[in-house]
Amino acid sequence: MSVKQLNESPNSLRLSPVQTSGNHPPRRDVTSDVVFRHPLPSDGKAMWSLVCDNGGLDLNSPYAYLMACRNWPATCVLAEDADGPVGLVVAYRQATRPQALFVWQIGVALRRRGTGLGSDMLAWLIKQDGPAFLETTITPTNSASRALFAGFARRMGVGLTDCAWLNADDFPGQHEGEDLFTIGPFKTNKE
Protein backbone atom coordinates (compact mmCIF):
# COMPACT_ATOMS: atom_id res chain seq x y z
CA MET A 1 0.00 0.00 0.00
CA SER A 2 1.45 3.35 -0.95
CA VAL A 3 1.56 6.50 1.19
CA LYS A 4 -0.87 8.11 -1.28
CA GLN A 5 -3.38 5.30 -0.74
CA LEU A 6 -3.03 5.63 3.02
CA ASN A 7 -3.91 9.31 2.84
CA GLU A 8 -7.18 8.43 1.14
CA SER A 9 -8.27 6.21 4.05
CA PRO A 10 -10.68 7.88 6.51
CA ASN A 11 -8.64 6.50 9.44
CA SER A 12 -5.30 7.87 8.28
CA LEU A 13 -3.94 11.28 9.11
CA ARG A 14 -1.32 13.46 7.51
CA LEU A 15 0.05 15.90 10.02
CA SER A 16 0.73 19.50 9.26
CA PRO A 17 3.95 21.14 10.49
CA VAL A 18 3.88 21.94 14.19
CA GLN A 19 4.88 25.37 15.42
CA THR A 20 6.74 25.44 18.70
CA SER A 21 6.78 28.22 21.23
CA GLY A 22 7.46 28.89 24.86
CA ASN A 23 9.83 26.57 26.69
CA HIS A 24 9.58 23.74 24.17
CA PRO A 25 12.72 23.25 22.06
CA PRO A 26 12.26 23.47 18.31
CA ARG A 27 11.93 20.12 16.56
CA ARG A 28 14.75 19.01 14.27
CA ASP A 29 12.17 17.83 11.76
CA VAL A 30 8.43 18.07 11.23
CA THR A 31 6.11 15.14 10.80
CA SER A 32 4.15 16.59 7.88
CA ASP A 33 5.25 13.73 5.63
CA VAL A 34 4.21 10.99 8.07
CA VAL A 35 0.91 9.13 7.84
CA PHE A 36 -0.66 7.49 10.89
CA ARG A 37 -2.95 4.51 10.60
CA HIS A 38 -4.09 1.43 12.45
CA PRO A 39 -1.95 -1.58 11.47
CA LEU A 40 -3.14 -4.42 9.30
CA PRO A 41 -2.35 -8.07 10.10
CA SER A 42 0.31 -7.94 7.37
CA ASP A 43 2.14 -5.15 9.28
CA GLY A 44 3.26 -7.37 12.17
CA LYS A 45 6.57 -8.26 10.52
CA ALA A 46 7.37 -4.59 9.78
CA MET A 47 6.56 -3.59 13.36
CA TRP A 48 8.81 -6.33 14.75
CA SER A 49 11.59 -5.22 12.36
CA LEU A 50 11.23 -1.59 13.44
CA VAL A 51 11.76 -2.60 17.07
CA CYS A 52 14.70 -4.87 16.08
CA ASP A 53 16.42 -2.17 14.06
CA ASN A 54 16.21 0.55 16.67
CA GLY A 55 17.43 -1.13 19.82
CA GLY A 56 16.66 0.08 23.30
CA LEU A 57 13.18 -1.45 23.35
CA ASP A 58 12.31 -4.86 24.72
CA LEU A 59 12.04 -7.05 21.65
CA ASN A 60 8.93 -9.20 21.85
CA SER A 61 8.35 -12.24 19.68
CA PRO A 62 7.16 -11.67 16.10
CA TYR A 63 3.99 -13.46 17.18
CA ALA A 64 3.21 -10.70 19.71
CA TYR A 65 3.27 -8.02 17.00
CA LEU A 66 1.18 -10.18 14.67
CA MET A 67 -1.40 -10.67 17.41
CA ALA A 68 -1.52 -6.94 18.16
CA CYS A 69 -2.12 -6.21 14.47
CA ARG A 70 -4.73 -8.93 14.13
CA ASN A 71 -6.55 -8.83 17.49
CA TRP A 72 -6.50 -5.20 18.63
CA PRO A 73 -5.42 -2.98 15.71
CA ALA A 74 -7.89 -0.21 16.66
CA THR A 75 -5.73 0.61 19.69
CA CYS A 76 -2.39 0.50 17.84
CA VAL A 77 -0.65 2.97 15.53
CA LEU A 78 1.76 2.52 12.66
CA ALA A 79 3.47 5.70 11.40
CA GLU A 80 4.95 5.66 7.90
CA ASP A 81 6.74 8.01 5.58
CA ALA A 82 7.68 7.48 1.94
CA ASP A 83 10.50 5.14 3.01
CA GLY A 84 8.36 2.90 5.20
CA PRO A 85 7.49 2.49 8.91
CA VAL A 86 9.00 5.10 11.23
CA GLY A 87 7.01 4.62 14.42
CA LEU A 88 4.61 2.39 16.28
CA VAL A 89 2.43 2.28 19.33
CA VAL A 90 1.20 -1.07 20.60
CA ALA A 91 -1.64 -0.51 23.06
CA TYR A 92 -4.77 -2.27 24.28
CA ARG A 93 -7.86 -1.69 26.40
CA GLN A 94 -7.65 -3.30 29.81
CA ALA A 95 -10.41 -5.72 30.75
CA THR A 96 -10.29 -4.60 34.39
CA ARG A 97 -10.08 -0.88 33.52
CA PRO A 98 -11.89 -0.39 30.19
CA GLN A 99 -11.61 3.39 30.51
CA ALA A 100 -7.80 3.07 30.33
CA LEU A 101 -5.71 2.43 27.25
CA PHE A 102 -2.48 0.65 28.19
CA VAL A 103 0.53 1.52 26.03
CA TRP A 104 2.59 -1.65 25.94
CA GLN A 105 5.27 -0.32 23.60
CA ILE A 106 6.09 2.83 21.67
CA GLY A 107 8.98 3.12 19.25
CA VAL A 108 10.35 5.70 16.84
CA ALA A 109 12.91 5.03 14.10
CA LEU A 110 16.35 6.53 14.80
CA ARG A 111 16.01 8.94 11.87
CA ARG A 112 12.78 10.36 13.36
CA ARG A 113 13.76 10.68 17.01
CA GLY A 114 13.57 14.15 18.48
CA THR A 115 10.83 15.21 16.06
CA GLY A 116 7.84 14.82 18.39
CA LEU A 117 6.64 11.75 16.50
CA GLY A 118 6.07 9.71 19.69
CA SER A 119 3.85 12.38 21.20
CA ASP A 120 2.04 12.88 17.88
CA MET A 121 1.26 9.15 17.63
CA LEU A 122 -0.15 9.16 21.18
CA ALA A 123 -2.30 12.22 20.43
CA TRP A 124 -3.64 10.56 17.27
CA LEU A 125 -4.44 7.40 19.19
CA ILE A 126 -6.26 9.31 21.95
CA LYS A 127 -8.33 11.07 19.29
CA GLN A 128 -9.15 7.78 17.53
CA ASP A 129 -9.83 5.59 20.57
CA GLY A 130 -11.21 8.08 23.09
CA PRO A 131 -9.95 6.61 26.38
CA ALA A 132 -10.35 8.53 29.63
CA PHE A 133 -6.84 7.52 30.72
CA LEU A 134 -3.60 6.34 29.18
CA GLU A 135 -1.36 4.04 31.21
CA THR A 136 2.12 2.66 30.65
CA THR A 137 5.01 1.27 32.64
CA ILE A 138 8.54 2.66 32.52
CA THR A 139 11.76 1.60 34.21
CA PRO A 140 13.32 4.15 36.58
CA THR A 141 16.37 4.64 34.31
CA ASN A 142 14.45 5.14 31.05
CA SER A 143 14.68 8.92 31.01
CA ALA A 144 13.64 9.20 27.34
CA SER A 145 10.30 7.46 27.93
CA ARG A 146 9.72 9.36 31.15
CA ALA A 147 10.29 12.64 29.30
CA LEU A 148 8.04 11.57 26.41
CA PHE A 149 5.07 10.75 28.64
CA ALA A 150 5.56 13.75 30.95
CA GLY A 151 5.75 16.02 27.90
CA PHE A 152 2.66 14.38 26.43
CA ALA A 153 0.68 15.02 29.62
CA ARG A 154 1.75 18.68 29.53
CA ARG A 155 0.87 18.95 25.84
CA MET A 156 -2.60 17.54 26.48
CA GLY A 157 -3.10 19.61 29.64
CA VAL A 158 -3.88 16.60 31.84
CA GLY A 159 -2.43 15.10 34.98
CA LEU A 160 0.25 12.45 35.32
CA THR A 161 0.81 10.18 38.30
CA ASP A 162 3.43 7.50 38.71
CA CYS A 163 3.93 4.82 41.30
CA ALA A 164 5.97 1.65 41.77
CA TRP A 165 4.24 -1.24 40.03
CA LEU A 166 6.46 -4.24 39.22
CA ASN A 167 9.58 -5.13 41.20
CA ALA A 168 12.77 -6.39 39.58
CA ASP A 169 12.11 -9.70 41.38
CA ASP A 170 8.90 -10.11 39.36
CA PHE A 171 10.95 -10.58 36.15
CA PRO A 172 13.12 -13.51 35.12
CA GLY A 173 16.78 -12.65 34.54
CA GLN A 174 18.08 -9.12 34.70
CA HIS A 175 15.34 -6.50 34.43
CA GLU A 176 14.60 -3.34 36.33
CA GLY A 177 11.34 -2.79 38.10
CA GLU A 178 8.63 -0.84 36.28
CA ASP A 179 6.71 2.22 37.48
CA LEU A 180 3.09 2.69 36.41
CA PHE A 181 2.34 6.04 34.76
CA THR A 182 -1.30 7.14 34.50
CA ILE A 183 -2.11 10.13 32.28
CA GLY A 184 -5.50 11.83 32.13
CA PRO A 185 -8.37 12.18 32.36
CA PHE A 186 -8.89 13.05 28.70
CA LYS A 187 -12.19 14.30 27.40
CA THR A 188 -13.61 11.21 25.75
CA ASN A 189 -15.41 11.03 22.42
CA LYS A 190 -18.47 9.88 24.36
CA GLU A 191 -18.79 13.12 26.37
mmCIF file with all atom_site columns, C-alpha atoms in Angstrom, residues 56-141:
data_model
loop_
_atom_site.group_PDB
_atom_site.id
_atom_site.type_symbol
_atom_site.label_atom_id
_atom_site.label_alt_id
_atom_site.label_comp_id
_atom_site.label_asym_id
_atom_site.label_entity_id
_atom_site.label_seq_id
_atom_site.pdbx_PDB_ins_code
_atom_site.Cartn_x
_atom_site.Cartn_y
_atom_site.Cartn_z
_atom_site.occupancy
_atom_site.B_iso_or_equiv
_atom_site.pdbx_formal_charge
_atom_site.auth_seq_id
_atom_site.auth_comp_id
_atom_site.auth_asym_id
_atom_site.auth_atom_id
_atom_site.pdbx_PDB_model_num
ATOM 1  C CA . GLY A 1 56  ? 16.662  0.077   23.304 1.00 0.00 ? 56  GLY A CA 1
ATOM 2  C CA . LEU A 1 57  ? 13.176  -1.452  23.352 1.00 0.00 ? 57  LEU A CA 1
ATOM 3  C CA . ASP A 1 58  ? 12.308  -4.860  24.721 1.00 0.00 ? 58  ASP A CA 1
ATOM 4  C CA . LEU A 1 59  ? 12.036  -7.048  21.648 1.00 0.00 ? 59  LEU A CA 1
ATOM 5  C CA . ASN A 1 60  ? 8.934   -9.197  21.850 1.00 0.00 ? 60  ASN A CA 1
ATOM 6  C CA . SER A 1 61  ? 8.348   -12.238 19.682 1.00 0.00 ? 61  SER A CA 1
ATOM 7  C CA . PRO A 1 62  ? 7.155   -11.668 16.101 1.00 0.00 ? 62  PRO A CA 1
ATOM 8  C CA . TYR A 1 63  ? 3.986   -13.458 17.178 1.00 0.00 ? 63  TYR A CA 1
ATOM 9  C CA . ALA A 1 64  ? 3.215   -10.702 19.714 1.00 0.00 ? 64  ALA A CA 1
ATOM 10 C CA . TYR A 1 65  ? 3.272   -8.018  17.000 1.00 0.00 ? 65  TYR A CA 1
ATOM 11 C CA . LEU A 1 66  ? 1.180   -10.178 14.669 1.00 0.00 ? 66  LEU A CA 1
ATOM 12 C CA . MET A 1 67  ? -1.405  -10.673 17.410 1.00 0.00 ? 67  MET A CA 1
ATOM 13 C CA . ALA A 1 68  ? -1.524  -6.938  18.158 1.00 0.00 ? 68  ALA A CA 1
ATOM 14 C CA . CYS A 1 69  ? -2.124  -6.208  14.466 1.00 0.00 ? 69  CYS A CA 1
ATOM 15 C CA . ARG A 1 70  ? -4.731  -8.931  14.134 1.00 0.00 ? 70  ARG A CA 1
ATOM 16 C CA . ASN A 1 71  ? -6.552  -8.826  17.485 1.00 0.00 ? 71  ASN A CA 1
ATOM 17 C CA . TRP A 1 72  ? -6.496  -5.204  18.634 1.00 0.00 ? 72  TRP A CA 1
ATOM 18 C CA . PRO A 1 73  ? -5.420  -2.976  15.715 1.00 0.00 ? 73  PRO A CA 1
ATOM 19 C CA . ALA A 1 74  ? -7.889  -0.211  16.658 1.00 0.00 ? 74  ALA A CA 1
ATOM 20 C CA . THR A 1 75  ? -5.727  0.608   19.686 1.00 0.00 ? 75  THR A CA 1
ATOM 21 C CA . CYS A 1 76  ? -2.386  0.500   17.845 1.00 0.00 ? 76  CYS A CA 1
ATOM 22 C CA . VAL A 1 77  ? -0.654  2.970   15.526 1.00 0.00 ? 77  VAL A CA 1
ATOM 23 C CA . LEU A 1 78  ? 1.756   2.519   12.657 1.00 0.00 ? 78  LEU A CA 1
ATOM 24 C CA . ALA A 1 79  ? 3.472   5.698   11.404 1.00 0.00 ? 79  ALA A CA 1
ATOM 25 C CA . GLU A 1 80  ? 4.947   5.660   7.898  1.00 0.00 ? 80  GLU A CA 1
ATOM 26 C CA . ASP A 1 81  ? 6.741   8.006   5.583  1.00 0.00 ? 81  ASP A CA 1
ATOM 27 C CA . ALA A 1 82  ? 7.676   7.481   1.939  1.00 0.00 ? 82  ALA A CA 1
ATOM 28 C CA . ASP A 1 83  ? 10.498  5.139   3.013  1.00 0.00 ? 83  ASP A CA 1
ATOM 29 C CA . GLY A 1 84  ? 8.355   2.896   5.201  1.00 0.00 ? 84  GLY A CA 1
ATOM 30 C CA . PRO A 1 85  ? 7.493   2.487   8.907  1.00 0.00 ? 85  PRO A CA 1
ATOM 31 C CA . VAL A 1 86  ? 9.002   5.102   11.227 1.00 0.00 ? 86  VAL A CA 1
ATOM 32 C CA . GLY A 1 87  ? 7.012   4.624   14.416 1.00 0.00 ? 87  GLY A CA 1
ATOM 33 C CA . LEU A 1 88  ? 4.608   2.391   16.282 1.00 0.00 ? 88  LEU A CA 1
ATOM 34 C CA . VAL A 1 89  ? 2.425   2.279   19.331 1.00 0.00 ? 89  VAL A CA 1
ATOM 35 C CA . VAL A 1 90  ? 1.203   -1.068  20.602 1.00 0.00 ? 90  VAL A CA 1
ATOM 36 C CA . ALA A 1 91  ? -1.638  -0.507  23.059 1.00 0.00 ? 91  ALA A CA 1
ATOM 37 C CA . TYR A 1 92  ? -4.768  -2.266  24.279 1.00 0.00 ? 92  TYR A CA 1
ATOM 38 C CA . ARG A 1 93  ? -7.859  -1.691  26.398 1.00 0.00 ? 93  ARG A CA 1
ATOM 39 C CA . GLN A 1 94  ? -7.651  -3.301  29.809 1.00 0.00 ? 94  GLN A CA 1
ATOM 40 C CA . ALA A 1 95  ? -10.410 -5.720  30.745 1.00 0.00 ? 95  ALA A CA 1
ATOM 41 C CA . THR A 1 96  ? -10.295 -4.604  34.386 1.00 0.00 ? 96  THR A CA 1
ATOM 42 C CA . ARG A 1 97  ? -10.084 -0.884  33.516 1.00 0.00 ? 97  ARG A CA 1
ATOM 43 C CA . PRO A 1 98  ? -11.887 -0.393  30.189 1.00 0.00 ? 98  PRO A CA 1
ATOM 44 C CA . GLN A 1 99  ? -11.611 3.395   30.509 1.00 0.00 ? 99  GLN A CA 1
ATOM 45 C CA . ALA A 1 100 ? -7.800  3.072   30.333 1.00 0.00 ? 100 ALA A CA 1
ATOM 46 C CA . LEU A 1 101 ? -5.708  2.434   27.254 1.00 0.00 ? 101 LEU A CA 1
ATOM 47 C CA . PHE A 1 102 ? -2.478  0.649   28.189 1.00 0.00 ? 102 PHE A CA 1
ATOM 48 C CA . VAL A 1 103 ? 0.535   1.521   26.032 1.00 0.00 ? 103 VAL A CA 1
ATOM 49 C CA . TRP A 1 104 ? 2.591   -1.648  25.938 1.00 0.00 ? 104 TRP A CA 1
ATOM 50 C CA . GLN A 1 105 ? 5.268   -0.320  23.596 1.00 0.00 ? 105 GLN A CA 1
ATOM 51 C CA . ILE A 1 106 ? 6.092   2.829   21.671 1.00 0.00 ? 106 ILE A CA 1
ATOM 52 C CA . GLY A 1 107 ? 8.983   3.122   19.251 1.00 0.00 ? 107 GLY A CA 1
ATOM 53 C CA . VAL A 1 108 ? 10.353  5.698   16.835 1.00 0.00 ? 108 VAL A CA 1
ATOM 54 C CA . ALA A 1 109 ? 12.915  5.031   14.104 1.00 0.00 ? 109 ALA A CA 1
ATOM 55 C CA . LEU A 1 110 ? 16.346  6.526   14.795 1.00 0.00 ? 110 LEU A CA 1
ATOM 56 C CA . ARG A 1 111 ? 16.008  8.936   11.871 1.00 0.00 ? 111 ARG A CA 1
ATOM 57 C CA . ARG A 1 112 ? 12.784  10.363  13.355 1.00 0.00 ? 112 ARG A CA 1
ATOM 58 C CA . ARG A 1 113 ? 13.762  10.677  17.010 1.00 0.00 ? 113 ARG A CA 1
ATOM 59 C CA . GLY A 1 114 ? 13.570  14.155  18.481 1.00 0.00 ? 114 GLY A CA 1
ATOM 60 C CA . THR A 1 115 ? 10.825  15.215  16.061 1.00 0.00 ? 115 THR A CA 1
ATOM 61 C CA . GLY A 1 116 ? 7.844   14.817  18.392 1.00 0.00 ? 116 GLY A CA 1
ATOM 62 C CA . LEU A 1 117 ? 6.641   11.747  16.503 1.00 0.00 ? 117 LEU A CA 1
ATOM 63 C CA . GLY A 1 118 ? 6.074   9.708   19.687 1.00 0.00 ? 118 GLY A CA 1
ATOM 64 C CA . SER A 1 119 ? 3.849   12.381  21.200 1.00 0.00 ? 119 SER A CA 1
ATOM 65 C CA . ASP A 1 120 ? 2.042   12.880  17.880 1.00 0.00 ? 120 ASP A CA 1
ATOM 66 C CA . MET A 1 121 ? 1.264   9.149   17.634 1.00 0.00 ? 121 MET A CA 1
ATOM 67 C CA . LEU A 1 122 ? -0.148  9.161   21.179 1.00 0.00 ? 122 LEU A CA 1
ATOM 68 C CA . ALA A 1 123 ? -2.301  12.220  20.427 1.00 0.00 ? 123 ALA A CA 1
ATOM 69 C CA . TRP A 1 124 ? -3.644  10.557  17.273 1.00 0.00 ? 124 TRP A CA 1
ATOM 70 C CA . LEU A 1 125 ? -4.442  7.395   19.194 1.00 0.00 ? 125 LEU A CA 1
ATOM 71 C CA . ILE A 1 126 ? -6.259  9.314   21.952 1.00 0.00 ? 126 ILE A CA 1
ATOM 72 C CA . LYS A 1 127 ? -8.332  11.070  19.289 1.00 0.00 ? 127 LYS A CA 1
ATOM 73 C CA . GLN A 1 128 ? -9.148  7.783   17.528 1.00 0.00 ? 128 GLN A CA 1
ATOM 74 C CA . ASP A 1 129 ? -9.829  5.593   20.568 1.00 0.00 ? 129 ASP A CA 1
ATOM 75 C CA . GLY A 1 130 ? -11.212 8.077   23.094 1.00 0.00 ? 130 GLY A CA 1
ATOM 76 C CA . PRO A 1 131 ? -9.948  6.610   26.382 1.00 0.00 ? 131 PRO A CA 1
ATOM 77 C CA . ALA A 1 132 ? -10.345 8.525   29.628 1.00 0.00 ? 132 ALA A CA 1
ATOM 78 C CA . PHE A 1 133 ? -6.836  7.524   30.719 1.00 0.00 ? 133 PHE A CA 1
ATOM 79 C CA . LEU A 1 134 ? -3.605  6.338   29.181 1.00 0.00 ? 134 LEU A CA 1
ATOM 80 C CA . GLU A 1 135 ? -1.357  4.036   31.213 1.00 0.00 ? 135 GLU A CA 1
ATOM 81 C CA . THR A 1 136 ? 2.118   2.658   30.653 1.00 0.00 ? 136 THR A CA 1
ATOM 82 C CA . THR A 1 137 ? 5.009   1.271   32.642 1.00 0.00 ? 137 THR A CA 1
ATOM 83 C CA . ILE A 1 138 ? 8.536   2.664   32.521 1.00 0.00 ? 138 ILE A CA 1
ATOM 84 C CA . THR A 1 139 ? 11.764  1.604   34.211 1.00 0.00 ? 139 THR A CA 1
ATOM 85 C CA . PRO A 1 140 ? 13.324  4.149   36.583 1.00 0.00 ? 140 PRO A CA 1
ATOM 86 C CA . THR A 1 141 ? 16.366  4.635   34.311 1.00 0.00 ? 141 THR A CA 1
#
